[in-house]
Short mmCIF file of the N, C-alpha and C atoms (twelve columns), coordinates in Angstrom:
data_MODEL
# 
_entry.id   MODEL 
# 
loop_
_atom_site.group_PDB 
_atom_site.id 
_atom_site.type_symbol 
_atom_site.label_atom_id 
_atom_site.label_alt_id 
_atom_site.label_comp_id 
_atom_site.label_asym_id 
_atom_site.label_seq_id 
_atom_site.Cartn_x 
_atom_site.Cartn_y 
_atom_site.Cartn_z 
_atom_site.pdbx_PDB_model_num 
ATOM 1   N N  . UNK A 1   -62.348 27.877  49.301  1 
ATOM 2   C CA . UNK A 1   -61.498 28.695  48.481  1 
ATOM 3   C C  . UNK A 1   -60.199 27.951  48.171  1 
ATOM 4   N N  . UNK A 2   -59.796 27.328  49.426  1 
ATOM 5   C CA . UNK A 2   -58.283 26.475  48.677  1 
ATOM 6   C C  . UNK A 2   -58.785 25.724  47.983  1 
ATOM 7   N N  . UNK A 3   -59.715 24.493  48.164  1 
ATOM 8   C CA . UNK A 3   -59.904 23.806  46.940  1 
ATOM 9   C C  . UNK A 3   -59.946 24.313  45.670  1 
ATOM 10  N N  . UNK A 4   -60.970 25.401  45.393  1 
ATOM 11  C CA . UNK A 4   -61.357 26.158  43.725  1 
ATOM 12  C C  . UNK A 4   -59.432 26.382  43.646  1 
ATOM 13  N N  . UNK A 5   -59.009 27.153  44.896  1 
ATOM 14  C CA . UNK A 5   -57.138 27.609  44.061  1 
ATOM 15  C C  . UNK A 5   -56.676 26.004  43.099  1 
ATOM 16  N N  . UNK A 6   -56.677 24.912  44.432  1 
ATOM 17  C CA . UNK A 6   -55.986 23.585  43.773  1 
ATOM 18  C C  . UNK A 6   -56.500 23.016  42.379  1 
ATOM 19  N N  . UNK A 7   -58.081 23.034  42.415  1 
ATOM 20  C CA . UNK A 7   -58.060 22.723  41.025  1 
ATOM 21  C C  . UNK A 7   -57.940 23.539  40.158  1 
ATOM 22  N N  . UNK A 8   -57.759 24.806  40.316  1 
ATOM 23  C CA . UNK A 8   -57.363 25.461  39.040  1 
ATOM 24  C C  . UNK A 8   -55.766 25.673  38.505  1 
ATOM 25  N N  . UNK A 9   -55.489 25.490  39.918  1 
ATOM 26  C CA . UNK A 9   -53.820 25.095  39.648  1 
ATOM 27  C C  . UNK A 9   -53.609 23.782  38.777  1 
ATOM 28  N N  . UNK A 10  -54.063 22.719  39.374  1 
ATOM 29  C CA . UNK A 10  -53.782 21.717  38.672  1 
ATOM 30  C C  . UNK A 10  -54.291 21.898  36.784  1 
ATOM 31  N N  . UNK A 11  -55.087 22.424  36.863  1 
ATOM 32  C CA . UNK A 11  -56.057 22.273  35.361  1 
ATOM 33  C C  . UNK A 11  -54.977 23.442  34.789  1 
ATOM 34  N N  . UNK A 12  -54.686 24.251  35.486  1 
ATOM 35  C CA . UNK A 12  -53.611 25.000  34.678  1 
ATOM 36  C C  . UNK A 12  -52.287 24.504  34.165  1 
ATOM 37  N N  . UNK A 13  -51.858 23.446  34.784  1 
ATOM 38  C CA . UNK A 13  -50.483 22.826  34.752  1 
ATOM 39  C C  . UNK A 13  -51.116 21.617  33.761  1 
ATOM 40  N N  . UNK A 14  -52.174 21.119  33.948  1 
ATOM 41  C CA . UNK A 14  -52.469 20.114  32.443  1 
ATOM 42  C C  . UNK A 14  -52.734 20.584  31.324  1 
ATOM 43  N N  . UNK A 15  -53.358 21.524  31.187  1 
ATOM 44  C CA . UNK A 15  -53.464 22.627  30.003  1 
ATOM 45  C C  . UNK A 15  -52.073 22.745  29.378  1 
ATOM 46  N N  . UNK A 16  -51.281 23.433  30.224  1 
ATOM 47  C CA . UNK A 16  -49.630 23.602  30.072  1 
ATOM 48  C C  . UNK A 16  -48.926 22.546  29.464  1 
ATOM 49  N N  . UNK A 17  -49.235 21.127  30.124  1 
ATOM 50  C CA . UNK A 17  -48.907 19.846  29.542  1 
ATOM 51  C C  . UNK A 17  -49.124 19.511  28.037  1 
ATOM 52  N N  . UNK A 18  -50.602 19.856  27.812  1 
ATOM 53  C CA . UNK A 18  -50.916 19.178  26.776  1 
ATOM 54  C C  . UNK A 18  -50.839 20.014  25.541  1 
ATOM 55  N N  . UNK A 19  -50.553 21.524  26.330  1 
ATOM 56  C CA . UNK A 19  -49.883 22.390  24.859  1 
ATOM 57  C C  . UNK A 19  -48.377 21.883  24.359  1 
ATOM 58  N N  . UNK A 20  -47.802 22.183  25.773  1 
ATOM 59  C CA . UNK A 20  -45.918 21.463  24.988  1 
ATOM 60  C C  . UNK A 20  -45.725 20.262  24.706  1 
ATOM 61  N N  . UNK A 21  -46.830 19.283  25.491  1 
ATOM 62  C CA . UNK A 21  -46.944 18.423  23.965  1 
ATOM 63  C C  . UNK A 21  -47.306 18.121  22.741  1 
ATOM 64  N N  . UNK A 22  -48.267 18.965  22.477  1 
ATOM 65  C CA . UNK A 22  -48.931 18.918  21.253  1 
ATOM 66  C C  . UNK A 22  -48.262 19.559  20.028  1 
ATOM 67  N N  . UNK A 23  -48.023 20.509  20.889  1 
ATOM 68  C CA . UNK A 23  -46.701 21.395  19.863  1 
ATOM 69  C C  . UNK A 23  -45.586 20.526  19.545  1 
ATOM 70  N N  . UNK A 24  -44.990 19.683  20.729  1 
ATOM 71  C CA . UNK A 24  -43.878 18.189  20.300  1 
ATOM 72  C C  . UNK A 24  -44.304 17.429  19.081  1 
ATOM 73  N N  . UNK A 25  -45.753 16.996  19.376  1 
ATOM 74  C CA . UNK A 25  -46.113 16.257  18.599  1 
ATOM 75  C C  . UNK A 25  -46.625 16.343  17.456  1 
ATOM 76  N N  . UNK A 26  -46.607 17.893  17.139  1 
ATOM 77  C CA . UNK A 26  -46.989 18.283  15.811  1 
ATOM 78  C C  . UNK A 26  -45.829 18.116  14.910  1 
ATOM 79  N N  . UNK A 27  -44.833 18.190  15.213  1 
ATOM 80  C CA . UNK A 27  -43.651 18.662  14.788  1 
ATOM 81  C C  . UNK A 27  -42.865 16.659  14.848  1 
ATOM 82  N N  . UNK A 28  -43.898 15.599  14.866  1 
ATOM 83  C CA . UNK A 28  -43.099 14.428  14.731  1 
ATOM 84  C C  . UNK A 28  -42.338 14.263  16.008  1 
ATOM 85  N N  . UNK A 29  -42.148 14.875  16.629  1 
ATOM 86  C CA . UNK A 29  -41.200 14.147  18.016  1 
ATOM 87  C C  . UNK A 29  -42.174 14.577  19.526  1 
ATOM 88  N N  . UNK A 30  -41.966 13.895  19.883  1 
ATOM 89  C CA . UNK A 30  -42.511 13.997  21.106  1 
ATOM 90  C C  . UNK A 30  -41.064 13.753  22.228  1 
ATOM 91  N N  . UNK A 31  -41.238 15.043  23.599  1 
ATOM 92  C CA . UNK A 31  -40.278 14.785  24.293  1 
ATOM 93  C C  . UNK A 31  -40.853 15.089  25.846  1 
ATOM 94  N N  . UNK A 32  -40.763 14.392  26.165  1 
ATOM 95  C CA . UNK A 32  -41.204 14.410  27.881  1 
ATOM 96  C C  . UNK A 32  -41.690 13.631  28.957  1 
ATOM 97  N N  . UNK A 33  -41.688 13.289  29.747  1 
ATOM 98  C CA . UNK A 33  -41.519 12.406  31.406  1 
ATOM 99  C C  . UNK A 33  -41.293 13.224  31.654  1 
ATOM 100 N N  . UNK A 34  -40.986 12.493  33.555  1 
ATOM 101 C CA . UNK A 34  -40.669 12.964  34.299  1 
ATOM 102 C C  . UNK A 34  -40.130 11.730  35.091  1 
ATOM 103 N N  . UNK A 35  -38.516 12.129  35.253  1 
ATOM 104 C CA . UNK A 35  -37.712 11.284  35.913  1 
ATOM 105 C C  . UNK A 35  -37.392 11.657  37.437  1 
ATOM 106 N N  . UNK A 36  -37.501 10.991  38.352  1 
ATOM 107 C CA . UNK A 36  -36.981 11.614  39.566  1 
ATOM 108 C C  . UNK A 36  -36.019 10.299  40.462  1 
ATOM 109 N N  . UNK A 37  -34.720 10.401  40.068  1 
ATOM 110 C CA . UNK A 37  -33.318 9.676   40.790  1 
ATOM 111 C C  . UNK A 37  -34.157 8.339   39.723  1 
ATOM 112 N N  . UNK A 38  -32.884 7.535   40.224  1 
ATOM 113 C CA . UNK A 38  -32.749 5.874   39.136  1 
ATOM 114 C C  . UNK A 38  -31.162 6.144   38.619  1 
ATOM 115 N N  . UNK A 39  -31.454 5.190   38.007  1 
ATOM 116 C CA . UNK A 39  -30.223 5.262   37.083  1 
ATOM 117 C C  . UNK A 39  -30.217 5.663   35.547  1 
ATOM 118 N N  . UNK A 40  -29.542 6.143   35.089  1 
ATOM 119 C CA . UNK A 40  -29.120 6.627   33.950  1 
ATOM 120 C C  . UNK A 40  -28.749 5.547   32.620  1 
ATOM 121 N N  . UNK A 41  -29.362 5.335   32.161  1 
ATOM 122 C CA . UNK A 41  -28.914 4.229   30.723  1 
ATOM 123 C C  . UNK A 41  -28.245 5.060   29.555  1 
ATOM 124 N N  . UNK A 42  -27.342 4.670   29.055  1 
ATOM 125 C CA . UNK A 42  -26.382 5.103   27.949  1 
ATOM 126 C C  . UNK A 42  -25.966 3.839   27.536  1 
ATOM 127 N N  . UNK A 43  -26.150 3.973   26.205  1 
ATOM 128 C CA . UNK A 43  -25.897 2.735   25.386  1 
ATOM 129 C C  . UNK A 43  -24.609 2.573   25.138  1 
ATOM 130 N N  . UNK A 44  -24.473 1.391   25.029  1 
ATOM 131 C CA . UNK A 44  -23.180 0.858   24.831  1 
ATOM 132 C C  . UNK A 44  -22.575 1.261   23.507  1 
ATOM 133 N N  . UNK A 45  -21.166 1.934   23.623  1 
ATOM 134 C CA . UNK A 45  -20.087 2.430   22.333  1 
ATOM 135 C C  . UNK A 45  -20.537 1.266   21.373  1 
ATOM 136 N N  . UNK A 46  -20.467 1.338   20.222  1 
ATOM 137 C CA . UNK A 46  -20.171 0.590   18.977  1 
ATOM 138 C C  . UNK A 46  -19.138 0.587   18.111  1 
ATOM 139 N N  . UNK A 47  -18.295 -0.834  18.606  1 
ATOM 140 C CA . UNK A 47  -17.114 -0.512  18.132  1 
ATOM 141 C C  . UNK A 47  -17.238 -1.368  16.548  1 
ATOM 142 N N  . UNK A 48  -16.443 -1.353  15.927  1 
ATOM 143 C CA . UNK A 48  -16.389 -1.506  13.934  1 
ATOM 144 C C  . UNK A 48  -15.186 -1.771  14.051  1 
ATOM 145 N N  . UNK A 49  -14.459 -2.731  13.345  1 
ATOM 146 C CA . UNK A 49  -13.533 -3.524  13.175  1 
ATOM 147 C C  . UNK A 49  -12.504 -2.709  12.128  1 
ATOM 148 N N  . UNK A 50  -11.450 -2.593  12.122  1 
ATOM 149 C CA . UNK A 50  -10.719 -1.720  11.828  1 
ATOM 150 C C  . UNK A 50  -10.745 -1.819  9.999   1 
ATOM 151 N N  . UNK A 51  -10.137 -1.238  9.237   1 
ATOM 152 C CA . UNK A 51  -10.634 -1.447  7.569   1 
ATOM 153 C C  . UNK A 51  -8.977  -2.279  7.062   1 
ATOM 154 N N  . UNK A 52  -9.644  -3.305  6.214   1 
ATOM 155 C CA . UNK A 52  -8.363  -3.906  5.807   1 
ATOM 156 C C  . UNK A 52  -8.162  -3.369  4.395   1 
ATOM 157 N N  . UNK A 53  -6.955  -3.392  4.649   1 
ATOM 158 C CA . UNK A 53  -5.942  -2.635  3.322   1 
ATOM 159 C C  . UNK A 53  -5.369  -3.828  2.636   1 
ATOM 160 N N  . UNK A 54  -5.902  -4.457  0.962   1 
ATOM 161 C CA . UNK A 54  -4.845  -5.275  0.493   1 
ATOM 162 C C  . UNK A 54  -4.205  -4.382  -0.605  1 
ATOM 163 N N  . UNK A 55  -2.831  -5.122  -0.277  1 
ATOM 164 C CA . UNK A 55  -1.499  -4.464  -1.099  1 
ATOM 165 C C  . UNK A 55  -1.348  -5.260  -2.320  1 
ATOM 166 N N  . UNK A 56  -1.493  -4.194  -3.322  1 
ATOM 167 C CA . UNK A 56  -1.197  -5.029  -4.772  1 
ATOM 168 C C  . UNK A 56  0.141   -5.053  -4.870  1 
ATOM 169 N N  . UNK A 57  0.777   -6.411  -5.144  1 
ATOM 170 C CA . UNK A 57  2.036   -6.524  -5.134  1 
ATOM 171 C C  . UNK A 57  2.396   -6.590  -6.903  1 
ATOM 172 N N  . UNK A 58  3.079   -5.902  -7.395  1 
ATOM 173 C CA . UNK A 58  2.758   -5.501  -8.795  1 
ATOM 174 C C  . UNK A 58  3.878   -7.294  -9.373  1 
ATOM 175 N N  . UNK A 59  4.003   -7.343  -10.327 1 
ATOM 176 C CA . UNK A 59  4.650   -8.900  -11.082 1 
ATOM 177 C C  . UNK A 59  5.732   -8.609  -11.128 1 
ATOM 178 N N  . UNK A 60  6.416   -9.668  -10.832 1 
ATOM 179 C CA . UNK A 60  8.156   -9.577  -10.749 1 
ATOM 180 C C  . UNK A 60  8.453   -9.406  -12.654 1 
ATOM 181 N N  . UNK A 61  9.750   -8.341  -12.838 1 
ATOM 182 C CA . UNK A 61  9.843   -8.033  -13.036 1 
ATOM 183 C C  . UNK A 61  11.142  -8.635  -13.469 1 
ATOM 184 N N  . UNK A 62  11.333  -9.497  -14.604 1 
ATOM 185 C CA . UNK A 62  12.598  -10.180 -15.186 1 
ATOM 186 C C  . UNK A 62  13.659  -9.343  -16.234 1 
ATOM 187 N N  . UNK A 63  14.940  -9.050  -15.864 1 
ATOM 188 C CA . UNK A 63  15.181  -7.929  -16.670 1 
ATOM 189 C C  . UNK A 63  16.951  -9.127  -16.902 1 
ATOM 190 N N  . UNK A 64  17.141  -9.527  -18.574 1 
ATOM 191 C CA . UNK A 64  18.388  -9.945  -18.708 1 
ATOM 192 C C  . UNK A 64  19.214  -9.624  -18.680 1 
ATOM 193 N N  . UNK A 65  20.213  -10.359 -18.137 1 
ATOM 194 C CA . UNK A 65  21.308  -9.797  -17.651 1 
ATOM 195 C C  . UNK A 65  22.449  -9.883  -18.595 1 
ATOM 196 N N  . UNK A 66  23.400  -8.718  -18.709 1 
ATOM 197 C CA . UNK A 66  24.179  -8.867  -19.739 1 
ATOM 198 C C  . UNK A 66  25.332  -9.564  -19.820 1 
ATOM 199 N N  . UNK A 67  25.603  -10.271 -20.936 1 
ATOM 200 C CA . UNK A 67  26.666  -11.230 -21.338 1 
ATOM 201 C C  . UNK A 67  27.771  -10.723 -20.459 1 
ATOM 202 N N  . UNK A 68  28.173  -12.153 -19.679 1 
ATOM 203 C CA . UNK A 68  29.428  -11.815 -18.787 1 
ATOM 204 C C  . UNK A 68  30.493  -12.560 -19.438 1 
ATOM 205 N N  . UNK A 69  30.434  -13.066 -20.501 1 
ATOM 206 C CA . UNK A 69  31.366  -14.091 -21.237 1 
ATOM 207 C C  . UNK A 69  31.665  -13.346 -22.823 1 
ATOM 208 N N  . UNK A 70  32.803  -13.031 -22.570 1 
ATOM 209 C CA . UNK A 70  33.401  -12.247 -23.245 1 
ATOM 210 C C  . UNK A 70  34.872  -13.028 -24.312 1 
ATOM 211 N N  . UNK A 71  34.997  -12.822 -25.183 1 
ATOM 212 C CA . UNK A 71  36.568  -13.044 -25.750 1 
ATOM 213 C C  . UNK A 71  37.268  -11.741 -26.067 1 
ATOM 214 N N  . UNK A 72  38.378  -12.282 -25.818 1 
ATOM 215 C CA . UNK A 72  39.796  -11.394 -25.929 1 
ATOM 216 C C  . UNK A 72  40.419  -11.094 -27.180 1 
ATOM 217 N N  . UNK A 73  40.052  -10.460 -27.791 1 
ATOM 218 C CA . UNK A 73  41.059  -10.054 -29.408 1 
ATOM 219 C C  . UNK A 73  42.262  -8.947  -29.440 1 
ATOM 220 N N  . UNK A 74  43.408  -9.406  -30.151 1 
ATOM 221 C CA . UNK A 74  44.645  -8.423  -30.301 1 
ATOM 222 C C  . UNK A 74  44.466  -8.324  -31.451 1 
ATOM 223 N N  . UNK A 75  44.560  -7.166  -31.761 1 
ATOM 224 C CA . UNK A 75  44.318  -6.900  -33.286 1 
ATOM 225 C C  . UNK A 75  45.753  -6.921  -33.677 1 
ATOM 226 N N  . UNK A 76  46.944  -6.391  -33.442 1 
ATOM 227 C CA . UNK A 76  48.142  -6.779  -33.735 1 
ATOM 228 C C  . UNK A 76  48.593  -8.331  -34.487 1 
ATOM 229 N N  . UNK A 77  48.113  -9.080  -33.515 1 
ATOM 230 C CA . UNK A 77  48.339  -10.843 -34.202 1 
ATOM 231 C C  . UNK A 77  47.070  -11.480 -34.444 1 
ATOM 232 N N  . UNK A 78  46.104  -10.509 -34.795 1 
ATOM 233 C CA . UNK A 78  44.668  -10.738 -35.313 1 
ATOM 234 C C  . UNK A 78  44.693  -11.872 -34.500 1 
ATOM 235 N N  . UNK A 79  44.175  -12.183 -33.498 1 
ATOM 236 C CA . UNK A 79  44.609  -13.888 -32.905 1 
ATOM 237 C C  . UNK A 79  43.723  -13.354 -31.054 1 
ATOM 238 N N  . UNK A 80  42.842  -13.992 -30.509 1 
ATOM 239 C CA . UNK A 80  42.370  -14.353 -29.397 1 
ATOM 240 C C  . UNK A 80  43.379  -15.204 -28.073 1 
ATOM 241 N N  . UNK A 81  42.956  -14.312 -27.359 1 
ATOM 242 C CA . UNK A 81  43.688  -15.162 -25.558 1 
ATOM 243 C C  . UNK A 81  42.360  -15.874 -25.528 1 
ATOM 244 N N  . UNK A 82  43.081  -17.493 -25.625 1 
ATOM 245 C CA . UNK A 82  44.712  -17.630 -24.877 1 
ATOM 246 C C  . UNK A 82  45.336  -18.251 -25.599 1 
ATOM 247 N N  . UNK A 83  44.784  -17.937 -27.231 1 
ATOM 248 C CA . UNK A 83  46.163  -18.579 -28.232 1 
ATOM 249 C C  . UNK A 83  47.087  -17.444 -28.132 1 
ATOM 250 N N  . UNK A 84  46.970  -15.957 -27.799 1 
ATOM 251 C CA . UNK A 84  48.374  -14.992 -27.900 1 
ATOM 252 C C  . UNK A 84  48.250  -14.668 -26.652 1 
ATOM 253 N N  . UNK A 85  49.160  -15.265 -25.534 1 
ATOM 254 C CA . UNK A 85  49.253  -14.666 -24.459 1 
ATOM 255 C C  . UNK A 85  49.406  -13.100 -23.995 1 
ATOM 256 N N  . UNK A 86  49.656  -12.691 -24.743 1 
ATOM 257 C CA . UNK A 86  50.516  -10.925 -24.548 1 
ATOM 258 C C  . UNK A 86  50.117  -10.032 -25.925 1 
ATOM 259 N N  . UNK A 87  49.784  -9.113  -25.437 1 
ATOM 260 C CA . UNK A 87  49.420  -8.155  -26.837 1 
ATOM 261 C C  . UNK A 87  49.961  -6.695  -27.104 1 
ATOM 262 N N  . UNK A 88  50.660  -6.355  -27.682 1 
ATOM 263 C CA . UNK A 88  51.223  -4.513  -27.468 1 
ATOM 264 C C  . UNK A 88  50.100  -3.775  -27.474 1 
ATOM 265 N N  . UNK A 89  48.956  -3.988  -28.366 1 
ATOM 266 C CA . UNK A 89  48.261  -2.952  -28.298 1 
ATOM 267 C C  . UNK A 89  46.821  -3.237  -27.281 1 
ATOM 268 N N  . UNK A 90  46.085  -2.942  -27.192 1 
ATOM 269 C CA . UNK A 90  44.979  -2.797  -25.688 1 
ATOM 270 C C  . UNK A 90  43.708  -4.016  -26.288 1 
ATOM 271 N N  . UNK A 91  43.589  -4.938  -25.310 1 
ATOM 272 C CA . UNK A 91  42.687  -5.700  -25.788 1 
ATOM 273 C C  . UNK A 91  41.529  -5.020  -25.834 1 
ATOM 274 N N  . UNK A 92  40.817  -5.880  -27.441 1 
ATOM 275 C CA . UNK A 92  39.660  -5.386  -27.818 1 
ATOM 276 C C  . UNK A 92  38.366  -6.483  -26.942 1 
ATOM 277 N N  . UNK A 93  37.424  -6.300  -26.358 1 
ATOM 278 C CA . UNK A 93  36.626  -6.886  -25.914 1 
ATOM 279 C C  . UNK A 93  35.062  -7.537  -27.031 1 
ATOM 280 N N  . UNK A 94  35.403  -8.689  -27.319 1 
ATOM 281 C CA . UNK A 94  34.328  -9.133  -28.263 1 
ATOM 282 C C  . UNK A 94  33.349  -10.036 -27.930 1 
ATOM 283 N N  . UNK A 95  32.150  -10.091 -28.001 1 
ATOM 284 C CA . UNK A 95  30.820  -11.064 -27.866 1 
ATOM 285 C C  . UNK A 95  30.668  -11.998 -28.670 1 
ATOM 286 N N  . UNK A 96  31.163  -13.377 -28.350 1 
ATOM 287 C CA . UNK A 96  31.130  -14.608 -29.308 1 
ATOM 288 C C  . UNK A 96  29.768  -14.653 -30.086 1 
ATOM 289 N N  . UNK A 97  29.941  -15.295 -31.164 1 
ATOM 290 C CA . UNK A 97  28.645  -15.546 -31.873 1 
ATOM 291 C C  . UNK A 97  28.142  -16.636 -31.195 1 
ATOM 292 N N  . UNK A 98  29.023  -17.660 -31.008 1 
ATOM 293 C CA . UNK A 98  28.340  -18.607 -30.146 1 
ATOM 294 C C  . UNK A 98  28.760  -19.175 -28.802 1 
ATOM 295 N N  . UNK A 99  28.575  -20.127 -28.441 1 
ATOM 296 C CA . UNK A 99  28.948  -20.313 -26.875 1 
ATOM 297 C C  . UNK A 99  30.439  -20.830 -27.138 1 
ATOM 298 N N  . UNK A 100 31.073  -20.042 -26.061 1 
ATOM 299 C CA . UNK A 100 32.482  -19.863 -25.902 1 
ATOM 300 C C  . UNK A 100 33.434  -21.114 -26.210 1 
ATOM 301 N N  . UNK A 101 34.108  -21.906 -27.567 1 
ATOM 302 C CA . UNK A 101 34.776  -23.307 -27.401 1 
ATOM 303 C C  . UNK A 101 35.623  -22.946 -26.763 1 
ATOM 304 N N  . UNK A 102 36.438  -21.605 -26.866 1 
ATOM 305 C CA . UNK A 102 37.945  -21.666 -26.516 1 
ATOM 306 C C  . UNK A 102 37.606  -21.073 -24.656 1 
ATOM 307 N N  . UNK A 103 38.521  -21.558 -23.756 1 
ATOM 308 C CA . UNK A 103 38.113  -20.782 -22.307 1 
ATOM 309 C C  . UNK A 103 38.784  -19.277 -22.641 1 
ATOM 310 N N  . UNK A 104 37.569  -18.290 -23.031 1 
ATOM 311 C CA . UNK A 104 38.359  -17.171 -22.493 1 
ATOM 312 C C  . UNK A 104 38.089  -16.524 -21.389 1 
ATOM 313 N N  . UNK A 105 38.952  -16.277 -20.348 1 
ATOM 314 C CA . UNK A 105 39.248  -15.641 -19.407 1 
ATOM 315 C C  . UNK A 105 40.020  -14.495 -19.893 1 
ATOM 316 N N  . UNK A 106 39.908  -13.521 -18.651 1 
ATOM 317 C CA . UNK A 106 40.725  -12.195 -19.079 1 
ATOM 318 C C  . UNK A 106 42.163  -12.399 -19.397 1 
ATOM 319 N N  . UNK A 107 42.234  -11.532 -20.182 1 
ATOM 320 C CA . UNK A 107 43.603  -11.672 -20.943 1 
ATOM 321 C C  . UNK A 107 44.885  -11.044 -19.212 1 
ATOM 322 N N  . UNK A 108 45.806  -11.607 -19.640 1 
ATOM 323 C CA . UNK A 108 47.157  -11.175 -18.409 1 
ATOM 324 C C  . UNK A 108 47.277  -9.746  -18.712 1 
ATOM 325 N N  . UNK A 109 47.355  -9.362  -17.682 1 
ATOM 326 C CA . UNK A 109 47.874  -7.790  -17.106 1 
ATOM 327 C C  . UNK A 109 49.336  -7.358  -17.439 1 
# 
């Protein structure tokens, strides 16, 4: 009588087996062993190299600069510093037509 129990135990537990696998394996995956102590494998992190960023550095940007060379006119003695040193009325500030012959510097205070 124990024997008939053992093999029907056992034939019951392979039956059992080969349904939850079959059902696994219908379905494309199959999942099951049986592990008892060892060690545990976990794969190693995968590390990816960080993302490089290039910076468009946009084109320099040339902007002219305005005439710093100026002549001095008194309209009083119609006449330019530093042929009229002194003027009553408020110097007029003028842009040579061409490059400066006479040195003008600012007229005296």
């Amino acid at each position: 009588m124990k024997k008939l129990a053992a093999i029907s135990l056992c034939g019951m537990l392979a039956v059992a087996g080969l349904v939850a696998s079959a059902s696994a394996y219908a379905h494309g995956h199959f999942y099951g062993g049986v592990v008892i102590g060892g060690p545990i494998w976990v794969p190693p992190p995968v590390y990816y190299p960080p993302p490089v960023y290039v910076e468009r550095v946009p084109p320099p940007v040339y902007v002219e600069q305005p005439r710093q060379d100026y002549w001095y006119y008194c309209q009083d003695s119609r006449s330019y510093y530093p042929y009229v040193q002194s003027c009553p009325s408020p110097w007029m500030k003028v842009v040579p037509n061409t490059a400066p012959s006479v040195p003008g510097g600012p007229p005296p205070q």
